[in-house]
Amino acid sequence: MNKNQIIEEADKNLFHVYNRFPVVFDYGKGVYLYDSDDNKYLDFGSGIGVMAFGYGNEDYENALISQLKRLTHTSNLYYNQPMIEAAKKLCDASGMDKVFFTNSGAEAIEGAIKTAKKYAYNKKGPGKYEIVAMENSFHGRTVGALSITGTDHYREPFYPLMDGIDFAYFNDYGSILASINENTCAIILETVQGEGGLYPADKEFLEKVQAICQEDDILLILDEVQCGMGRTGTMFAFQQYGIKPDILTTAKALGAGVPVGAFAVTDKVAQTSLVPGDHGTTYGGNPLCTAAVSQVFDMFEKYDLLNHVNDIVPYFEQTLDRLVEKYDFVTERRGLGLMQGLVLTIPVKEVVTKALLEENLITLSAGKDVLRLLPPLVINEADIDTFKEKIERVFDTFK
Ligand SMILES: *Cc1c(COP(=O)(O)O)cnc(C)c1O
C-alpha cells in the first residue's frame, strides 16, 4: 500500500478522534524516524516525550525480546520478577517507598486520586474529598484525570465530571491558600507544566505548597508523567527543588516505548490508604512492560544519561536563545532541561506542520502559542545543529 492508500484505509476503520498529519512512520534509528517512502525525519518530539533513548536501541530491544519469549502476562493474582525489579528501581530513583504500575499516565493519575481520597477518608472521615488542581494543567483524558485538567474546552462536553475540584493558579501561592479548606485531601500539580506551555514551578512556590500540605495533612501529588524520567536533568524534576511529593505519577518515558505508567507513594500514604480490594488493573505491572521499565533504569546508568542531559542542555538552551534573538516572532524560551518551548507570535500549528512536511523535522506544540521540543535524551550537539538549520529554514518563511 502506498501512503495515500494507507491513510484512506485508516479513515475507513479508525474513529476520527485525532487530526493526524499525513505521514506514515515505518521504523526508526537513533534520533531519526523513517516514513513509508523511506524519508528521514529528525525527531524533537520523541513520541510526546516517550522515546528517551531514541529508536532501535539494541539493549532495550534485546531486553524486551528475551522477556517476550519468556512471559508477557500473568495478571496481578500472582508475582512476577520483572515487576518487582522495576518497582525497586523506581523506588530507588525517586525516593518513594511503594509503587503501583498502570498502563498509562491517565491511569496513574486515577490511582493517585483514589489513594488521596482513601487517605483522607481514613484520616479525617468521609466528605474530605476535595482536590485543588491548577489552571492550565494537563493530567489526561479519563474522567477523573479530566476533572482535574485545567483547560475548560477539554472538560466542558463531558460534564458532570468528578465533584469537589477547585482550580488555583500555578506559581501563585495566594490562590492555593484561597482554594484549600478543611475538606481538601490533595493538591495536584505538574512540577513542570507540559501541555499547558512549558512552565516550570517556582522553587519558593513548591516549598510553600509542600509546607501547607504538611501542616494540614493534605497530600501533595506531583504529576511527572511528562517532566519525569530524566527529562529535566534529574530523574524526577522535584529532585531539583529540595521537596518531595506524597504521591508521584510517572509514565511516558518510564517504559521508553511500551505502555506503562506508575504512581508511587510514601510509606505514610501506603499505610493509611489503599488496601487489597480498593484498586486494580488486569495488565498493570505485566512482565513485558515492567522488563522495559527495569531496562530503562539500567540504561540510565549504563549510558550515564543524566550527566549527558546536563552536559547537552546548555548547548540546546543557547541554540534556542539565539532563535529568540534572531526572530521577532520568537518572543521567549521557557522550560527545564530537555523540555523546552519557544513562545511564538506566528501560528504554532503552521510551524509544526511546515517543519514536519517541508523540513522532515518533528516538533510539538503546547498551549496556544508554544513550539514544544522534547528531543530524545540521547541527542548530541550535531543533532541540535541539524535542528537549528531546519527550524531556521521554517522560520525564514514567516519573515
Ligand atoms: C501525557 C500526560 C498525562 C497523560 O498520560 P497518558 O499516558 O496520555 O494517559 C498525564 N499527565 C501529564 C503531565 C502528561 O503530560
Tab-separated table of N, CA, C and O and ligand atoms in Angstrom, residues 48 103-107 109 138-141 190 192 194-195 223-227 249 251-252 372, ligand 1:
chain	number	residue	atom	x	y	z
A	48	ILE	N	5.910	12.292	21.906
A	48	ILE	CA	5.450	13.048	23.089
A	48	ILE	C	6.219	12.612	24.347
A	48	ILE	O	5.642	12.170	25.342
A	103	ASN	N	-1.080	1.303	33.131
A	103	ASN	CA	-0.816	1.148	31.694
A	103	ASN	C	-0.647	2.476	30.977
A	103	ASN	O	-0.420	2.503	29.780
A	104	SER	N	-0.825	3.571	31.690
A	104	SER	CA	-0.772	4.892	31.051
A	104	SER	C	-0.623	5.957	32.121
A	104	SER	O	-0.750	5.672	33.323
A	105	GLY	N	-0.391	7.189	31.650
A	105	GLY	CA	-0.303	8.313	32.572
A	105	GLY	C	-1.643	8.604	33.231
A	105	GLY	O	-1.711	8.829	34.447
A	106	ALA	N	-2.693	8.598	32.438
A	106	ALA	CA	-4.020	8.913	32.984
A	106	ALA	C	-4.391	7.936	34.092
A	106	ALA	O	-4.944	8.323	35.119
A	107	GLU	N	-4.059	6.671	33.899
A	107	GLU	CA	-4.380	5.680	34.929
A	107	GLU	C	-3.544	5.882	36.190
A	107	GLU	O	-4.003	5.564	37.296
A	109	ILE	N	-2.753	8.789	37.257
A	109	ILE	CA	-3.481	9.892	37.897
A	109	ILE	C	-4.728	9.376	38.614
A	109	ILE	O	-5.009	9.760	39.755
A	138	PHE	N	-2.503	19.723	32.741
A	138	PHE	CA	-2.961	18.580	31.948
A	138	PHE	C	-2.633	17.294	32.693
A	138	PHE	O	-1.487	17.064	33.068
A	139	HIS	N	-3.657	16.465	32.907
A	139	HIS	CA	-3.423	15.204	33.615
A	139	HIS	C	-3.959	13.986	32.881
A	139	HIS	O	-3.881	12.879	33.408
A	140	GLY	N	-4.533	14.166	31.686
A	140	GLY	CA	-5.000	13.005	30.935
A	140	GLY	C	-6.468	13.101	30.588
A	140	GLY	O	-7.153	14.033	30.994
A	141	ARG	N	-6.969	12.086	29.860
A	141	ARG	CA	-8.299	12.167	29.245
A	141	ARG	C	-9.354	11.281	29.871
A	141	ARG	O	-10.505	11.304	29.434
A	190	GLU	N	1.720	19.614	38.117
A	190	GLU	CA	2.877	19.147	37.364
A	190	GLU	C	4.081	19.967	37.842
A	190	GLU	O	3.983	21.193	37.925
A	192	VAL	N	6.708	20.562	36.190
A	192	VAL	CA	6.834	21.450	35.032
A	192	VAL	C	5.583	21.228	34.188
A	192	VAL	O	5.349	20.119	33.721
A	194	GLY	N	3.515	20.766	31.165
A	194	GLY	CA	3.915	20.402	29.809
A	194	GLY	C	2.948	20.922	28.763
A	194	GLY	O	3.206	21.931	28.103
A	195	GLU	N	1.794	20.256	28.638
A	195	GLU	CA	0.803	20.626	27.611
A	195	GLU	C	0.394	22.093	27.744
A	195	GLU	O	0.093	22.748	26.758
A	223	ASP	N	2.595	15.391	39.428
A	223	ASP	CA	2.436	14.666	38.165
A	223	ASP	C	3.690	14.883	37.330
A	223	ASP	O	3.903	15.960	36.777
A	224	GLU	N	4.520	13.858	37.260
A	224	GLU	CA	5.749	13.927	36.459
A	224	GLU	C	5.671	12.962	35.283
A	224	GLU	O	6.665	12.396	34.842
A	225	VAL	N	4.456	12.785	34.769
A	225	VAL	CA	4.283	11.905	33.610
A	225	VAL	C	5.131	12.406	32.436
A	225	VAL	O	5.748	11.614	31.724
A	226	GLN	N	5.190	13.720	32.281
A	226	GLN	CA	5.963	14.281	31.165
A	226	GLN	C	7.360	14.749	31.593
A	226	GLN	O	8.338	14.525	30.892
A	227	CYS	N	7.455	15.393	32.754
A	227	CYS	CA	8.732	16.012	33.131
A	227	CYS	C	9.655	15.066	33.884
A	227	CYS	O	10.809	15.407	34.148
A	249	THR	N	3.363	10.641	40.146
A	249	THR	CA	2.905	9.883	38.977
A	249	THR	C	3.944	9.977	37.871
A	249	THR	O	4.594	11.014	37.692
A	251	ALA	N	4.919	8.167	33.725
A	251	ALA	CA	4.537	7.294	32.588
A	251	ALA	C	5.461	7.675	31.429
A	251	ALA	O	6.669	7.638	31.614
A	252	LYS	N	4.901	8.064	30.286
A	252	LYS	CA	5.656	8.448	29.092
A	252	LYS	C	7.021	7.744	28.968
A	252	LYS	O	7.058	6.622	28.478
A	372	ARG	N	6.823	23.246	21.218
A	372	ARG	CA	7.365	22.416	22.307
A	372	ARG	C	8.374	21.427	21.746
A	372	ARG	O	8.116	20.761	20.753
B	1	LIG	C1	0.667	12.874	28.897
B	1	LIG	C2	0.342	13.290	30.272
B	1	LIG	C3	-0.632	12.615	31.041
B	1	LIG	C4	-1.493	11.518	30.481
B	1	LIG	O1	-0.754	10.401	30.092
B	1	LIG	P1	-1.418	9.329	29.088
B	1	LIG	O2	-0.401	8.236	29.047
B	1	LIG	O3	-1.615	10.020	27.783
B	1	LIG	O4	-2.701	8.907	29.694
B	1	LIG	C5	-0.797	12.995	32.355
B	1	LIG	N1	-0.072	13.990	32.886
B	1	LIG	C6	0.849	14.660	32.184
B	1	LIG	C7	1.637	15.744	32.844
B	1	LIG	C8	1.081	14.351	30.852
B	1	LIG	O5	1.966	15.039	30.141
